[in-house]
Short mmCIF file of C-alpha atoms and ligand atoms in Angstrom, two decimals:
data_model
loop_
_atom_site.label_atom_id
_atom_site.label_comp_id
_atom_site.label_asym_id
_atom_site.label_seq_id
_atom_site.Cartn_x
_atom_site.Cartn_y
_atom_site.Cartn_z
CA MET A 1 3.41 -53.52 26.32
CA GLU A 2 4.88 -56.21 24.00
CA LYS A 3 6.91 -56.27 20.98
CA GLN A 4 5.14 -56.92 17.80
CA GLU A 5 6.62 -56.73 14.22
CA LEU A 6 10.05 -55.55 13.59
CA LEU A 7 9.50 -52.28 11.73
CA TYR A 8 13.30 -51.38 11.18
CA GLU A 9 16.70 -52.69 11.79
CA GLY A 10 19.27 -49.86 11.93
CA LYS A 11 22.98 -49.92 12.65
CA ALA A 12 22.66 -49.79 16.32
CA LYS A 13 19.22 -50.53 17.33
CA LYS A 14 16.04 -52.58 16.17
CA VAL A 15 12.79 -50.85 16.30
CA TYR A 16 9.53 -52.83 16.92
CA ALA A 17 5.93 -51.84 16.85
CA THR A 18 3.67 -52.42 19.81
CA GLN A 19 -0.14 -53.09 20.28
CA ASP A 20 -0.58 -49.06 20.53
CA PRO A 21 0.41 -47.18 17.43
CA LYS A 22 1.65 -44.31 19.50
CA PHE A 23 4.44 -46.30 21.03
CA LEU A 24 7.35 -48.42 19.86
CA ILE A 25 9.94 -50.62 21.49
CA VAL A 26 13.63 -49.90 20.58
CA ALA A 27 16.05 -52.75 21.17
CA TYR A 28 19.87 -51.77 21.57
CA LYS A 29 22.33 -54.05 19.79
CA ASP A 30 26.20 -54.58 20.34
CA ASP A 31 26.65 -53.98 16.64
CA THR A 32 28.55 -50.81 15.59
CA THR A 33 29.61 -48.95 12.55
CA ALA A 34 31.69 -45.96 11.79
CA PHE A 35 32.43 -43.91 8.67
CA ASN A 36 29.00 -44.11 7.21
CA GLY A 37 28.96 -47.99 7.65
CA LEU A 38 32.42 -48.58 6.17
CA LYS A 39 33.79 -49.82 9.46
CA LYS A 40 31.86 -52.51 11.16
CA GLY A 41 32.27 -54.27 14.49
CA THR A 42 30.88 -55.42 17.61
CA ILE A 43 31.39 -53.76 21.20
CA GLN A 44 30.46 -56.45 23.68
CA GLY A 45 27.75 -55.21 26.22
CA LYS A 46 27.31 -51.90 24.48
CA GLY A 47 23.65 -52.31 23.92
CA VAL A 48 22.97 -52.78 27.62
CA ILE A 49 25.13 -49.80 28.53
CA ASN A 50 23.58 -47.46 25.88
CA ASN A 51 19.82 -48.33 26.81
CA ARG A 52 20.66 -47.70 30.38
CA MET A 53 22.81 -44.58 29.91
CA SER A 54 20.38 -43.02 27.33
CA ASN A 55 17.48 -43.52 29.61
CA LEU A 56 19.32 -42.04 32.80
CA LEU A 57 20.32 -39.05 30.67
CA MET A 58 16.86 -38.57 29.05
CA SER A 59 15.05 -38.75 32.53
CA ARG A 60 17.37 -36.16 33.70
CA LEU A 61 16.72 -33.99 30.82
CA GLU A 62 12.98 -34.38 31.20
CA GLN A 63 13.49 -33.13 34.78
CA GLN A 64 14.96 -30.08 33.44
CA GLY A 65 12.04 -29.34 31.09
CA ILE A 66 13.42 -30.88 27.81
CA PRO A 67 10.55 -33.16 26.44
CA THR A 68 11.97 -36.68 25.15
CA HIS A 69 10.35 -39.76 23.70
CA LEU A 70 11.28 -41.65 26.68
CA VAL A 71 8.51 -43.78 28.30
CA GLU A 72 9.83 -46.72 30.39
CA GLU A 73 12.96 -48.99 30.30
CA LEU A 74 11.57 -52.52 29.78
CA ASN A 75 14.62 -54.54 30.38
CA ASP A 76 18.50 -54.54 29.95
CA ARG A 77 18.38 -53.84 26.34
CA GLU A 78 14.67 -52.51 25.59
CA THR A 79 12.95 -49.49 25.93
CA LEU A 80 9.41 -48.16 25.27
CA VAL A 81 9.37 -44.84 23.69
CA LYS A 82 6.87 -42.61 22.06
CA LYS A 83 6.73 -43.03 18.33
CA VAL A 84 7.71 -39.82 16.51
CA SER A 85 8.36 -38.97 12.85
CA ILE A 86 12.04 -38.34 12.90
CA VAL A 87 13.21 -34.98 11.71
CA PRO A 88 15.90 -36.00 9.35
CA LEU A 89 18.63 -33.89 10.83
CA GLU A 90 21.69 -34.96 12.98
CA VAL A 91 21.92 -32.01 15.47
CA ILE A 92 25.46 -31.58 16.45
CA VAL A 93 26.67 -29.54 19.43
CA ARG A 94 30.42 -28.92 20.00
CA ASN A 95 32.16 -27.45 23.00
CA ILE A 96 35.77 -28.41 21.76
CA ALA A 97 37.00 -29.10 18.27
CA ALA A 98 37.34 -32.73 17.32
CA GLY A 99 36.34 -35.23 14.61
CA SER A 100 35.02 -33.83 11.39
CA PHE A 101 35.18 -30.26 12.68
CA SER A 102 38.72 -30.55 13.11
CA LYS A 103 39.26 -32.09 9.89
CA ARG A 104 37.08 -29.89 7.84
CA TYR A 105 38.34 -26.71 9.19
CA GLY A 106 42.03 -27.66 10.01
CA VAL A 107 41.67 -26.89 13.71
CA GLU A 108 43.64 -29.00 16.24
CA GLU A 109 41.52 -31.49 18.27
CA GLY A 110 41.06 -30.03 21.70
CA VAL A 111 40.69 -26.45 20.84
CA VAL A 112 37.83 -25.08 23.48
CA PHE A 113 35.16 -22.90 21.90
CA ASP A 114 34.21 -19.59 23.63
CA ALA A 115 30.59 -20.73 23.22
CA PRO A 116 29.14 -24.02 22.01
CA THR A 117 28.63 -24.33 18.31
CA LEU A 118 25.66 -26.07 16.61
CA GLU A 119 25.45 -27.59 13.27
CA PHE A 120 23.09 -29.70 11.25
CA SER A 121 23.83 -32.68 9.00
CA TYR A 122 21.12 -34.06 6.63
CA LYS A 123 20.41 -37.53 8.07
CA ASN A 124 20.73 -39.22 4.63
CA ASP A 125 23.15 -42.41 4.50
CA ALA A 126 23.10 -42.35 0.65
CA LEU A 127 24.29 -38.71 0.66
CA GLY A 128 26.91 -39.42 3.50
CA ASP A 129 24.91 -37.03 6.11
CA PRO A 130 26.04 -33.80 4.41
CA LEU A 131 26.42 -30.44 6.52
CA LEU A 132 23.54 -28.17 5.87
CA ASN A 133 22.38 -24.82 7.20
CA ASP A 134 19.04 -23.73 8.02
CA ASP A 135 18.02 -22.32 4.57
CA HIS A 136 18.98 -25.67 3.08
CA ALA A 137 16.82 -27.47 5.77
CA VAL A 138 13.77 -25.22 5.13
CA ALA A 139 14.43 -25.46 1.17
CA LEU A 140 14.47 -29.35 1.46
CA GLY A 141 11.22 -29.45 3.53
CA LEU A 142 13.00 -31.11 6.36
CA ALA A 143 11.67 -28.64 9.02
CA SER A 144 9.92 -25.29 9.45
CA ARG A 145 11.82 -22.28 10.65
CA GLU A 146 9.98 -22.39 13.95
CA GLU A 147 10.86 -25.99 14.34
CA LEU A 148 14.56 -25.30 13.61
CA ALA A 149 14.61 -22.49 16.20
CA LEU A 150 12.97 -24.84 18.79
CA ILE A 151 15.29 -27.62 18.02
CA GLN A 152 18.19 -25.12 18.36
CA THR A 153 17.01 -24.06 21.72
CA TYR A 154 16.45 -27.59 22.92
CA ALA A 155 19.92 -28.91 21.69
CA LEU A 156 21.78 -25.99 23.65
CA ALA A 157 19.70 -26.68 26.72
CA VAL A 158 20.69 -30.46 26.35
CA ASN A 159 24.28 -29.42 26.09
CA LYS A 160 24.09 -27.30 29.38
CA VAL A 161 22.44 -30.16 31.23
CA LEU A 162 24.56 -32.89 29.96
CA GLY A 163 27.68 -30.85 30.50
CA ARG A 164 26.99 -30.47 34.21
CA ILE A 165 26.17 -34.11 34.49
CA TRP A 166 29.20 -35.18 32.91
CA ALA A 167 31.36 -32.59 34.78
CA GLU A 168 30.19 -34.30 38.10
CA CYS A 169 31.70 -37.52 36.89
CA GLY A 170 35.21 -36.04 35.86
CA VAL A 171 34.18 -36.20 32.26
CA ILE A 172 34.21 -33.44 29.65
CA LEU A 173 31.36 -33.36 27.08
CA VAL A 174 33.41 -32.60 23.84
CA ASP A 175 30.51 -32.97 21.34
CA PHE A 176 27.39 -34.84 20.67
CA LYS A 177 24.77 -35.80 18.23
CA VAL A 178 20.89 -35.73 19.03
CA GLU A 179 17.81 -36.24 16.92
CA PHE A 180 14.39 -34.92 17.31
CA GLY A 181 11.06 -35.96 16.33
CA ARG A 182 7.31 -35.01 15.94
CA LEU A 183 4.66 -36.40 17.94
CA GLY A 184 1.21 -36.95 16.41
CA ASP A 185 0.19 -33.41 17.41
CA GLY A 186 3.35 -31.80 15.96
CA ALA A 187 5.21 -31.35 19.23
CA ILE A 188 8.91 -31.66 18.86
CA VAL A 189 10.60 -34.07 21.49
CA LEU A 190 14.17 -35.35 21.79
CA ALA A 191 14.42 -38.91 20.37
CA ASP A 192 16.94 -41.64 19.53
CA GLU A 193 19.80 -42.19 22.02
CA ILE A 194 22.40 -40.29 24.05
CA SER A 195 25.41 -42.70 24.54
CA PRO A 196 29.23 -42.97 24.02
CA ASP A 197 28.16 -43.96 20.34
CA THR A 198 26.76 -40.35 20.06
CA CYS A 199 28.89 -38.27 22.27
CA ARG A 200 32.60 -37.51 22.71
CA LEU A 201 33.45 -37.95 26.33
CA TRP A 202 37.10 -37.35 27.68
CA ASP A 203 38.33 -37.90 31.14
CA ALA A 204 38.62 -34.53 32.73
CA LYS A 205 42.17 -34.94 34.06
CA THR A 206 43.93 -36.99 31.26
CA HIS A 207 41.78 -36.40 28.40
CA GLU A 208 41.54 -39.95 27.74
CA LYS A 209 38.97 -40.79 25.11
CA LEU A 210 35.94 -42.75 26.78
CA ASP A 211 33.69 -42.95 23.72
CA LYS A 212 33.28 -44.52 20.32
CA ASP A 213 36.44 -42.78 18.94
CA ARG A 214 38.19 -45.75 20.64
CA PHE A 215 36.63 -48.05 18.04
CA ARG A 216 36.72 -45.56 15.09
CA ARG A 217 40.59 -44.92 15.77
CA ASP A 218 41.37 -48.47 16.79
CA LEU A 219 42.72 -47.26 20.19
CA GLY A 220 41.67 -50.49 22.02
CA GLY A 221 39.91 -50.70 25.46
CA VAL A 222 36.50 -49.85 23.74
CA GLU A 223 34.41 -52.13 26.16
CA ALA A 224 36.31 -50.98 29.14
CA ALA A 225 35.76 -47.26 28.25
CA TYR A 226 31.90 -47.71 27.87
CA VAL A 227 31.91 -49.65 31.08
CA GLN A 228 33.93 -47.07 32.78
CA VAL A 229 31.65 -43.93 31.66
CA MET A 230 28.37 -45.96 32.73
CA GLU A 231 29.85 -46.65 36.15
CA ARG A 232 31.00 -43.00 36.64
CA LEU A 233 27.44 -41.98 35.71
CA ALA A 234 25.67 -44.48 37.82
CA ASN A 235 27.86 -43.61 40.80
CA SER A 236 27.24 -39.87 40.39
CA LEU A 237 23.48 -40.31 40.76
P1 ADP B 301 20.58 -45.88 11.99
O1 ADP B 301 19.09 -45.77 11.43
O2 ADP B 301 21.32 -44.55 11.85
O3 ADP B 301 21.22 -47.03 11.56
P2 ADP B 301 19.69 -46.89 14.80
O4 ADP B 301 20.33 -48.23 14.54
O5 ADP B 301 20.06 -46.26 16.12
O6 ADP B 301 20.26 -45.93 13.68
O7 ADP B 301 18.18 -47.06 14.45
C1 ADP B 301 17.21 -46.39 15.23
C2 ADP B 301 16.30 -45.67 14.31
O8 ADP B 301 15.12 -45.32 15.02
C3 ADP B 301 16.95 -44.48 13.85
O9 ADP B 301 16.67 -44.19 12.32
C4 ADP B 301 16.25 -43.35 14.49
O10 ADP B 301 16.09 -42.12 13.86
C5 ADP B 301 14.91 -43.96 14.67
N1 ADP B 301 14.15 -43.51 16.06
C6 ADP B 301 14.81 -43.28 17.25
N2 ADP B 301 13.90 -42.80 18.14
C7 ADP B 301 12.71 -42.83 17.59
C8 ADP B 301 11.29 -42.78 17.90
N3 ADP B 301 11.04 -42.29 19.14
N4 ADP B 301 10.15 -42.97 17.04
C9 ADP B 301 10.61 -43.43 15.75
N5 ADP B 301 11.78 -43.51 15.20
C10 ADP B 301 12.82 -43.46 16.19
N1 UDP B 302 27.87 -38.43 15.53
C1 UDP B 302 26.80 -39.42 15.67
N2 UDP B 302 26.47 -40.04 14.48
C2 UDP B 302 26.95 -39.59 13.31
C3 UDP B 302 27.83 -38.50 13.21
C4 UDP B 302 28.31 -38.11 14.36
O1 UDP B 302 26.48 -39.84 16.77
O2 UDP B 302 26.35 -40.16 12.37
C5 UDP B 302 28.40 -37.83 16.83
C6 UDP B 302 29.81 -38.18 17.01
O3 UDP B 302 29.83 -39.29 17.99
C7 UDP B 302 30.31 -36.94 17.87
C8 UDP B 302 29.60 -35.91 17.22
O4 UDP B 302 28.31 -36.36 16.58
O5 UDP B 302 30.03 -37.03 19.19
C9 UDP B 302 30.36 -35.07 16.22
O6 UDP B 302 30.65 -36.01 15.14
P1 UDP B 302 31.70 -35.26 13.88
O7 UDP B 302 30.87 -34.59 13.02
O8 UDP B 302 32.94 -34.84 14.50
O9 UDP B 302 31.76 -36.72 13.00
P2 UDP B 302 32.66 -38.04 13.14
O10 UDP B 302 33.98 -37.59 13.53
O11 UDP B 302 32.20 -38.96 13.96
O12 UDP B 302 32.71 -38.33 11.71
#
């Protein structure tokens, strides 16, 4: 399948139509942003790594019974996916306190939760992606109760599978964000990407950050961290 018109250019990816309205091609860029677009930059080679990593992880999730949008990796930066109507929720699962959780609730980064915690943000850049609960999501017409329940079940299953995969690489899955969408028949599938842009990944021994926090917090070694987690994942397969 070939790229046709550019439908959307986001902060990290471009989305193209194909000859078939059921499919899209996503093209991963090296561009990166943080703090709702306030901080902008480039992470050299990131697009190639995120494309490959997201596809490897999504195919493992498929093997474990979690439906995803993945169809086929086309080249270094481009992947054919099923077109979905995105449920405008950022579905965040946390195993360890970090980032906005630590800030909002005054909890030191690194506190390990007894069980995974799940939260939703309203995916709306103009509003700054506000935190919201199930009732809010239903009131806003973003998803039905049944869809929310399924999304929660899938998100926790994703956490289990990814947690195991990363543990085998000597990496702790601290937290992550995923997005879900509806296929033409209404079926909910995992969409968007899973990468160091969307997950917090810490070295299991040293707790060194191996994800986008290196960019957000100006820690340096951003490219090297992305390369390192990708190599660890590839070597564990
Ligand atoms: P953003 O929109 O936050 O800047 P990206 O640069 O990653 O993010 O752009 C990719 C866009 O494509 C996102 O808005 C995402 O929700 C959307 N998307 C991801 N997967 C699919 C899919 N399978 N079908 C339709 N849209 C998708
Ligand atoms: N995240 C993301 N996109 C967002 C917000 C968060 O991919 O727009 C990811 C982020 O990389 C982290 C997790 O979701 O792995 C939790 O992020 P948090 O709420 O702590 O927000 P942040 O600290 O990034 O503001």
